[in-house]
Amino acid sequence: MQTFVINSALDMHLHLRDEDMLKLVGPKTSNTFAGALIMPNLVPPVTTKDALLSYKDRIKQACKDDNFEPFMTLFFKNDYSYEFLNDIKDEIIGIKLYPAGITTNSENGVSSMDIETLRPTLEIMSELNIPLCVHGETNGFVMDREKEFMPIYESLALAFPKLKIIMEHITTKDAVELLDKYDNLYATVTLHHLLITLDDVAGGALKPHLFCKPIAKRYEDRSALLNAALSAHPKLMFGSDSAPHPKHKKECCGCAAGVFTSPIALQVLVELFDRYNKLENLNAFVSLNAQKIYEFKAIEKRVTLVKKEFLVPEVYEYKNENVVPMYAKESIAWSIESIE
């Protein structure tokens, strides 16, 4: 029976929410991953040291005794002081910038992407070597929002050449091409964007549990993302953007955006890389690239997977919270054999 070992798996873009939802979904990541970059878009967003340290403590409590490290981020603000960022820089791995209103809990994001408006905080971040993580979408036509954001990425890269800029959850071939144009641009890509196009979401009967933002794009976009991931492009990292919402908020009018992939992410990644005979590149994509880009050493954690069918649960539940995962009630080709 075929087996494969993933060393120190890292999820460099993850939503854990809070309270009972955190207690439900946190262990679904900490069980198999060595670490994860945690999004700060709570309500209210994480913008102070007290809020950040308190949230980190709640995450550790939810993940209990798992060998897991949460990498914390701040919600971007234009008026962070040098003193504040210098004091907190050792507690964070980056700062996340959301355009206002562009996705879940981003109402307090920036209202203008003007370089001069952003300059005060970005110059401090450059000086202190704090990476900038960006949700890169405009308010344009939904299929073109990421493509329209590419000139903004270019402006940021040129204006702040010492600033490490992470294009989060890229979904287009345009973003893949931009990776090789600027030394200080990097990216994460999700599991679901390596697998689906808009056809899978809305080409037939609408599948609410595949609806996400940025929305899945065209076949040529998926191909570009897949080729970059399978080749372990050195500037590309795995970031699940696993975004849990209660079942009733997905299966309703006004469907919440987000795909919940954490419990099956490693199994499906192994299946995907195995299908294309690229398993030798998986550890770089899911661990080594992130360590090089963010300049840290991950804790040791070995996950052994075996080529054996696994039936994905219909729903995950904790108290009054419930979340439907991607591939619910379907069989996937690989199972987790052991975690060390």
PDB file of C-alpha atoms in Angstrom, residues 44-205:
ATOM      1  CA  PRO A  44     -14.013  43.675  15.995  1.00  0.00           C
ATOM      2  CA  PRO A  45     -10.777  43.111  14.028  1.00  0.00           C
ATOM      3  CA  VAL A  46      -7.470  42.356  15.752  1.00  0.00           C
ATOM      4  CA  THR A  47      -5.680  45.728  15.936  1.00  0.00           C
ATOM      5  CA  THR A  48      -4.159  45.869  19.438  1.00  0.00           C
ATOM      6  CA  LYS A  49      -1.543  43.844  21.287  1.00  0.00           C
ATOM      7  CA  ASP A  50      -4.001  42.823  23.984  1.00  0.00           C
ATOM      8  CA  ALA A  51      -6.509  41.596  21.399  1.00  0.00           C
ATOM      9  CA  LEU A  52      -3.817  39.705  19.511  1.00  0.00           C
ATOM     10  CA  LEU A  53      -2.356  37.956  22.555  1.00  0.00           C
ATOM     11  CA  SER A  54      -5.818  37.132  23.873  1.00  0.00           C
ATOM     12  CA  TYR A  55      -6.854  35.611  20.526  1.00  0.00           C
ATOM     13  CA  LYS A  56      -3.627  33.596  20.360  1.00  0.00           C
ATOM     14  CA  ASP A  57      -4.331  32.238  23.825  1.00  0.00           C
ATOM     15  CA  ARG A  58      -7.874  31.234  22.836  1.00  0.00           C
ATOM     16  CA  ILE A  59      -6.480  29.445  19.779  1.00  0.00           C
ATOM     17  CA  LYS A  60      -3.985  27.510  21.867  1.00  0.00           C
ATOM     18  CA  GLN A  61      -6.705  26.536  24.313  1.00  0.00           C
ATOM     19  CA  ALA A  62      -8.926  25.331  21.468  1.00  0.00           C
ATOM     20  CA  CYS A  63      -6.086  23.316  19.945  1.00  0.00           C
ATOM     21  CA  LYS A  64      -5.200  21.847  23.354  1.00  0.00           C
ATOM     22  CA  ASP A  65      -2.149  19.585  23.319  1.00  0.00           C
ATOM     23  CA  ASP A  66      -1.584  19.478  19.552  1.00  0.00           C
ATOM     24  CA  ASN A  67       1.937  20.220  18.358  1.00  0.00           C
ATOM     25  CA  PHE A  68       0.866  23.387  16.560  1.00  0.00           C
ATOM     26  CA  GLU A  69       1.965  27.014  16.299  1.00  0.00           C
ATOM     27  CA  PRO A  70      -0.482  29.813  15.357  1.00  0.00           C
ATOM     28  CA  PHE A  71       1.248  32.586  13.412  1.00  0.00           C
ATOM     29  CA  MET A  72      -0.592  35.772  14.321  1.00  0.00           C
ATOM     30  CA  THR A  73      -1.409  38.791  12.136  1.00  0.00           C
ATOM     31  CA  LEU A  74      -2.758  42.292  12.687  1.00  0.00           C
ATOM     32  CA  PHE A  75      -5.577  43.904  10.730  1.00  0.00           C
ATOM     33  CA  PHE A  76      -4.045  46.717   8.624  1.00  0.00           C
ATOM     34  CA  LYS A  77      -4.572  50.327   9.710  1.00  0.00           C
ATOM     35  CA  ASN A  78      -3.153  53.519   8.208  1.00  0.00           C
ATOM     36  CA  ASP A  79      -2.173  54.991  11.563  1.00  0.00           C
ATOM     37  CA  TYR A  80      -0.052  52.351  13.282  1.00  0.00           C
ATOM     38  CA  SER A  81       2.919  54.041  14.968  1.00  0.00           C
ATOM     39  CA  TYR A  82       6.533  52.962  14.788  1.00  0.00           C
ATOM     40  CA  GLU A  83       6.554  52.419  18.538  1.00  0.00           C
ATOM     41  CA  PHE A  84       3.511  50.140  18.427  1.00  0.00           C
ATOM     42  CA  LEU A  85       4.756  48.005  15.530  1.00  0.00           C
ATOM     43  CA  ASN A  86       8.263  47.784  16.927  1.00  0.00           C
ATOM     44  CA  ASP A  87       6.804  46.573  20.229  1.00  0.00           C
ATOM     45  CA  ILE A  88       4.542  43.942  18.632  1.00  0.00           C
ATOM     46  CA  LYS A  89       6.681  42.763  15.693  1.00  0.00           C
ATOM     47  CA  ASP A  90       7.964  39.672  17.496  1.00  0.00           C
ATOM     48  CA  GLU A  91       4.380  38.570  18.188  1.00  0.00           C
ATOM     49  CA  ILE A  92       3.220  38.714  14.563  1.00  0.00           C
ATOM     50  CA  ILE A  93       4.240  37.195  11.249  1.00  0.00           C
ATOM     51  CA  GLY A  94       2.590  39.872   9.115  1.00  0.00           C
ATOM     52  CA  ILE A  95      -0.162  42.465   8.726  1.00  0.00           C
ATOM     53  CA  LYS A  96      -3.247  41.747   6.626  1.00  0.00           C
ATOM     54  CA  LEU A  97      -4.696  44.443   4.372  1.00  0.00           C
ATOM     55  CA  TYR A  98      -8.324  44.210   3.272  1.00  0.00           C
ATOM     56  CA  PRO A  99      -9.985  46.668   0.892  1.00  0.00           C
ATOM     57  CA  ALA A 100     -13.067  47.850   2.763  1.00  0.00           C
ATOM     58  CA  GLY A 101     -16.137  45.641   2.326  1.00  0.00           C
ATOM     59  CA  ILE A 102     -14.534  43.272  -0.165  1.00  0.00           C
ATOM     60  CA  THR A 103     -15.017  40.039   1.812  1.00  0.00           C
ATOM     61  CA  THR A 104     -16.202  38.624   5.152  1.00  0.00           C
ATOM     62  CA  ASN A 105     -15.708  41.029   8.081  1.00  0.00           C
ATOM     63  CA  SER A 106     -13.698  43.532   6.015  1.00  0.00           C
ATOM     64  CA  GLU A 107     -15.907  46.556   6.623  1.00  0.00           C
ATOM     65  CA  ASN A 108     -13.094  48.168   8.627  1.00  0.00           C
ATOM     66  CA  GLY A 109     -10.585  47.682   5.822  1.00  0.00           C
ATOM     67  CA  VAL A 110      -8.869  50.456   3.870  1.00  0.00           C
ATOM     68  CA  SER A 111     -11.126  52.667   1.767  1.00  0.00           C
ATOM     69  CA  SER A 112      -8.343  53.825  -0.554  1.00  0.00           C
ATOM     70  CA  MET A 113      -5.412  51.958  -2.074  1.00  0.00           C
ATOM     71  CA  ASP A 114      -3.630  55.230  -2.800  1.00  0.00           C
ATOM     72  CA  ILE A 115       0.096  54.774  -2.165  1.00  0.00           C
ATOM     73  CA  GLU A 116       0.472  58.013  -0.218  1.00  0.00           C
ATOM     74  CA  THR A 117      -2.463  57.126   2.020  1.00  0.00           C
ATOM     75  CA  LEU A 118      -0.872  53.774   2.847  1.00  0.00           C
ATOM     76  CA  ARG A 119       2.701  55.030   3.030  1.00  0.00           C
ATOM     77  CA  PRO A 120       2.995  55.775   6.797  1.00  0.00           C
ATOM     78  CA  THR A 121       2.318  52.200   7.904  1.00  0.00           C
ATOM     79  CA  LEU A 122       3.993  50.533   4.921  1.00  0.00           C
ATOM     80  CA  GLU A 123       7.245  52.444   5.402  1.00  0.00           C
ATOM     81  CA  ILE A 124       7.375  51.347   9.032  1.00  0.00           C
ATOM     82  CA  MET A 125       6.654  47.760   8.006  1.00  0.00           C
ATOM     83  CA  SER A 126       9.463  47.935   5.438  1.00  0.00           C
ATOM     84  CA  GLU A 127      11.905  49.189   8.049  1.00  0.00           C
ATOM     85  CA  LEU A 128      10.881  46.564  10.604  1.00  0.00           C
ATOM     86  CA  ASN A 129      10.747  43.717   8.045  1.00  0.00           C
ATOM     87  CA  ILE A 130       7.051  42.964   8.674  1.00  0.00           C
ATOM     88  CA  PRO A 131       5.427  41.287   5.637  1.00  0.00           C
ATOM     89  CA  LEU A 132       2.231  42.678   4.111  1.00  0.00           C
ATOM     90  CA  CYS A 133      -0.520  40.176   3.277  1.00  0.00           C
ATOM     91  CA  VAL A 134      -3.142  41.497   0.853  1.00  0.00           C
ATOM     92  CA  HIS A 135      -6.621  40.462  -0.189  1.00  0.00           C
ATOM     93  CA  GLY A 136      -6.181  41.674  -3.752  1.00  0.00           C
ATOM     94  CA  GLU A 137      -9.554  42.505  -5.270  1.00  0.00           C
ATOM     95  CA  THR A 138     -11.263  45.652  -6.546  1.00  0.00           C
ATOM     96  CA  ASN A 139     -14.998  46.355  -6.470  1.00  0.00           C
ATOM     97  CA  GLY A 140     -15.305  45.712 -10.193  1.00  0.00           C
ATOM     98  CA  PHE A 141     -17.054  42.886 -12.064  1.00  0.00           C
ATOM     99  CA  VAL A 142     -16.649  39.824  -9.878  1.00  0.00           C
ATOM    100  CA  MET A 143     -14.659  37.768 -12.414  1.00  0.00           C
ATOM    101  CA  ASP A 144     -12.235  40.635 -13.050  1.00  0.00           C
ATOM    102  CA  ARG A 145     -11.611  41.884  -9.519  1.00  0.00           C
ATOM    103  CA  GLU A 146      -8.267  40.158  -9.003  1.00  0.00           C
ATOM    104  CA  LYS A 147      -6.994  40.988 -12.488  1.00  0.00           C
ATOM    105  CA  GLU A 148      -7.917  44.644 -11.928  1.00  0.00           C
ATOM    106  CA  PHE A 149      -5.896  44.596  -8.705  1.00  0.00           C
ATOM    107  CA  MET A 150      -2.639  43.623 -10.450  1.00  0.00           C
ATOM    108  CA  PRO A 151      -1.576  47.254 -11.145  1.00  0.00           C
ATOM    109  CA  ILE A 152      -2.012  47.989  -7.426  1.00  0.00           C
ATOM    110  CA  TYR A 153       0.321  45.119  -6.563  1.00  0.00           C
ATOM    111  CA  GLU A 154       2.825  46.496  -9.057  1.00  0.00           C
ATOM    112  CA  SER A 155       2.574  49.992  -7.561  1.00  0.00           C
ATOM    113  CA  LEU A 156       3.134  48.602  -4.067  1.00  0.00           C
ATOM    114  CA  ALA A 157       6.081  46.494  -5.187  1.00  0.00           C
ATOM    115  CA  LEU A 158       7.741  49.480  -6.868  1.00  0.00           C
ATOM    116  CA  ALA A 159       6.998  52.005  -4.125  1.00  0.00           C
ATOM    117  CA  PHE A 160       8.200  49.735  -1.303  1.00  0.00           C
ATOM    118  CA  PRO A 161      10.942  47.497  -2.761  1.00  0.00           C
ATOM    119  CA  LYS A 162      12.064  46.297   0.698  1.00  0.00           C
ATOM    120  CA  LEU A 163       8.528  45.309   1.712  1.00  0.00           C
ATOM    121  CA  LYS A 164       7.672  41.618   1.402  1.00  0.00           C
ATOM    122  CA  ILE A 165       4.207  41.520  -0.206  1.00  0.00           C
ATOM    123  CA  ILE A 166       2.067  38.376  -0.175  1.00  0.00           C
ATOM    124  CA  MET A 167      -0.686  38.174  -2.778  1.00  0.00           C
ATOM    125  CA  GLU A 168      -3.216  36.121  -0.851  1.00  0.00           C
ATOM    126  CA  HIS A 169      -5.269  33.265  -2.342  1.00  0.00           C
ATOM    127  CA  ILE A 170      -4.434  34.070  -5.975  1.00  0.00           C
ATOM    128  CA  THR A 171      -6.963  32.809  -8.520  1.00  0.00           C
ATOM    129  CA  THR A 172      -5.761  34.009 -11.938  1.00  0.00           C
ATOM    130  CA  LYS A 173      -2.989  33.355 -14.443  1.00  0.00           C
ATOM    131  CA  ASP A 174      -2.297  37.102 -14.291  1.00  0.00           C
ATOM    132  CA  ALA A 175      -1.251  36.776 -10.647  1.00  0.00           C
ATOM    133  CA  VAL A 176       0.930  33.748 -11.395  1.00  0.00           C
ATOM    134  CA  GLU A 177       2.709  35.712 -14.117  1.00  0.00           C
ATOM    135  CA  LEU A 178       3.258  38.653 -11.753  1.00  0.00           C
ATOM    136  CA  LEU A 179       5.193  36.418  -9.342  1.00  0.00           C
ATOM    137  CA  ASP A 180       8.209  36.413 -11.632  1.00  0.00           C
ATOM    138  CA  LYS A 181       8.131  40.150 -12.346  1.00  0.00           C
ATOM    139  CA  TYR A 182       8.989  41.591  -8.908  1.00  0.00           C
ATOM    140  CA  ASP A 183      11.442  40.229  -6.360  1.00  0.00           C
ATOM    141  CA  ASN A 184       9.299  41.271  -3.385  1.00  0.00           C
ATOM    142  CA  LEU A 185       6.012  39.709  -4.538  1.00  0.00           C
ATOM    143  CA  TYR A 186       4.966  36.280  -3.249  1.00  0.00           C
ATOM    144  CA  ALA A 187       1.640  34.428  -3.093  1.00  0.00           C
ATOM    145  CA  THR A 188      -0.536  31.814  -1.463  1.00  0.00           C
ATOM    146  CA  VAL A 189      -2.997  29.577  -3.273  1.00  0.00           C
ATOM    147  CA  THR A 190      -5.871  27.558  -1.844  1.00  0.00           C
ATOM    148  CA  LEU A 191      -6.749  23.913  -2.276  1.00  0.00           C
ATOM    149  CA  HIS A 192     -10.129  24.658  -3.819  1.00  0.00           C
ATOM    150  CA  HIS A 193      -8.732  27.039  -6.436  1.00  0.00           C
ATOM    151  CA  LEU A 194      -6.409  24.247  -7.594  1.00  0.00           C
ATOM    152  CA  LEU A 195      -9.445  22.026  -8.100  1.00  0.00           C
ATOM    153  CA  ILE A 196     -12.478  24.015  -9.227  1.00  0.00           C
ATOM    154  CA  THR A 197     -13.623  26.638 -11.716  1.00  0.00           C
ATOM    155  CA  LEU A 198     -16.762  28.750 -11.696  1.00  0.00           C
ATOM    156  CA  ASP A 199     -18.444  25.931 -13.628  1.00  0.00           C
ATOM    157  CA  ASP A 200     -18.157  23.717 -10.549  1.00  0.00           C
ATOM    158  CA  VAL A 201     -19.842  26.382  -8.416  1.00  0.00           C
ATOM    159  CA  ALA A 202     -22.636  27.579 -10.708  1.00  0.00           C
ATOM    160  CA  GLY A 203     -22.412  25.732 -14.019  1.00  0.00           C
ATOM    161  CA  GLY A 204     -25.226  23.385 -13.033  1.00  0.00           C
ATOM    162  CA  ALA A 205     -27.123  23.300  -9.775  1.00  0.00           C
TER     163      ALA A 205
END
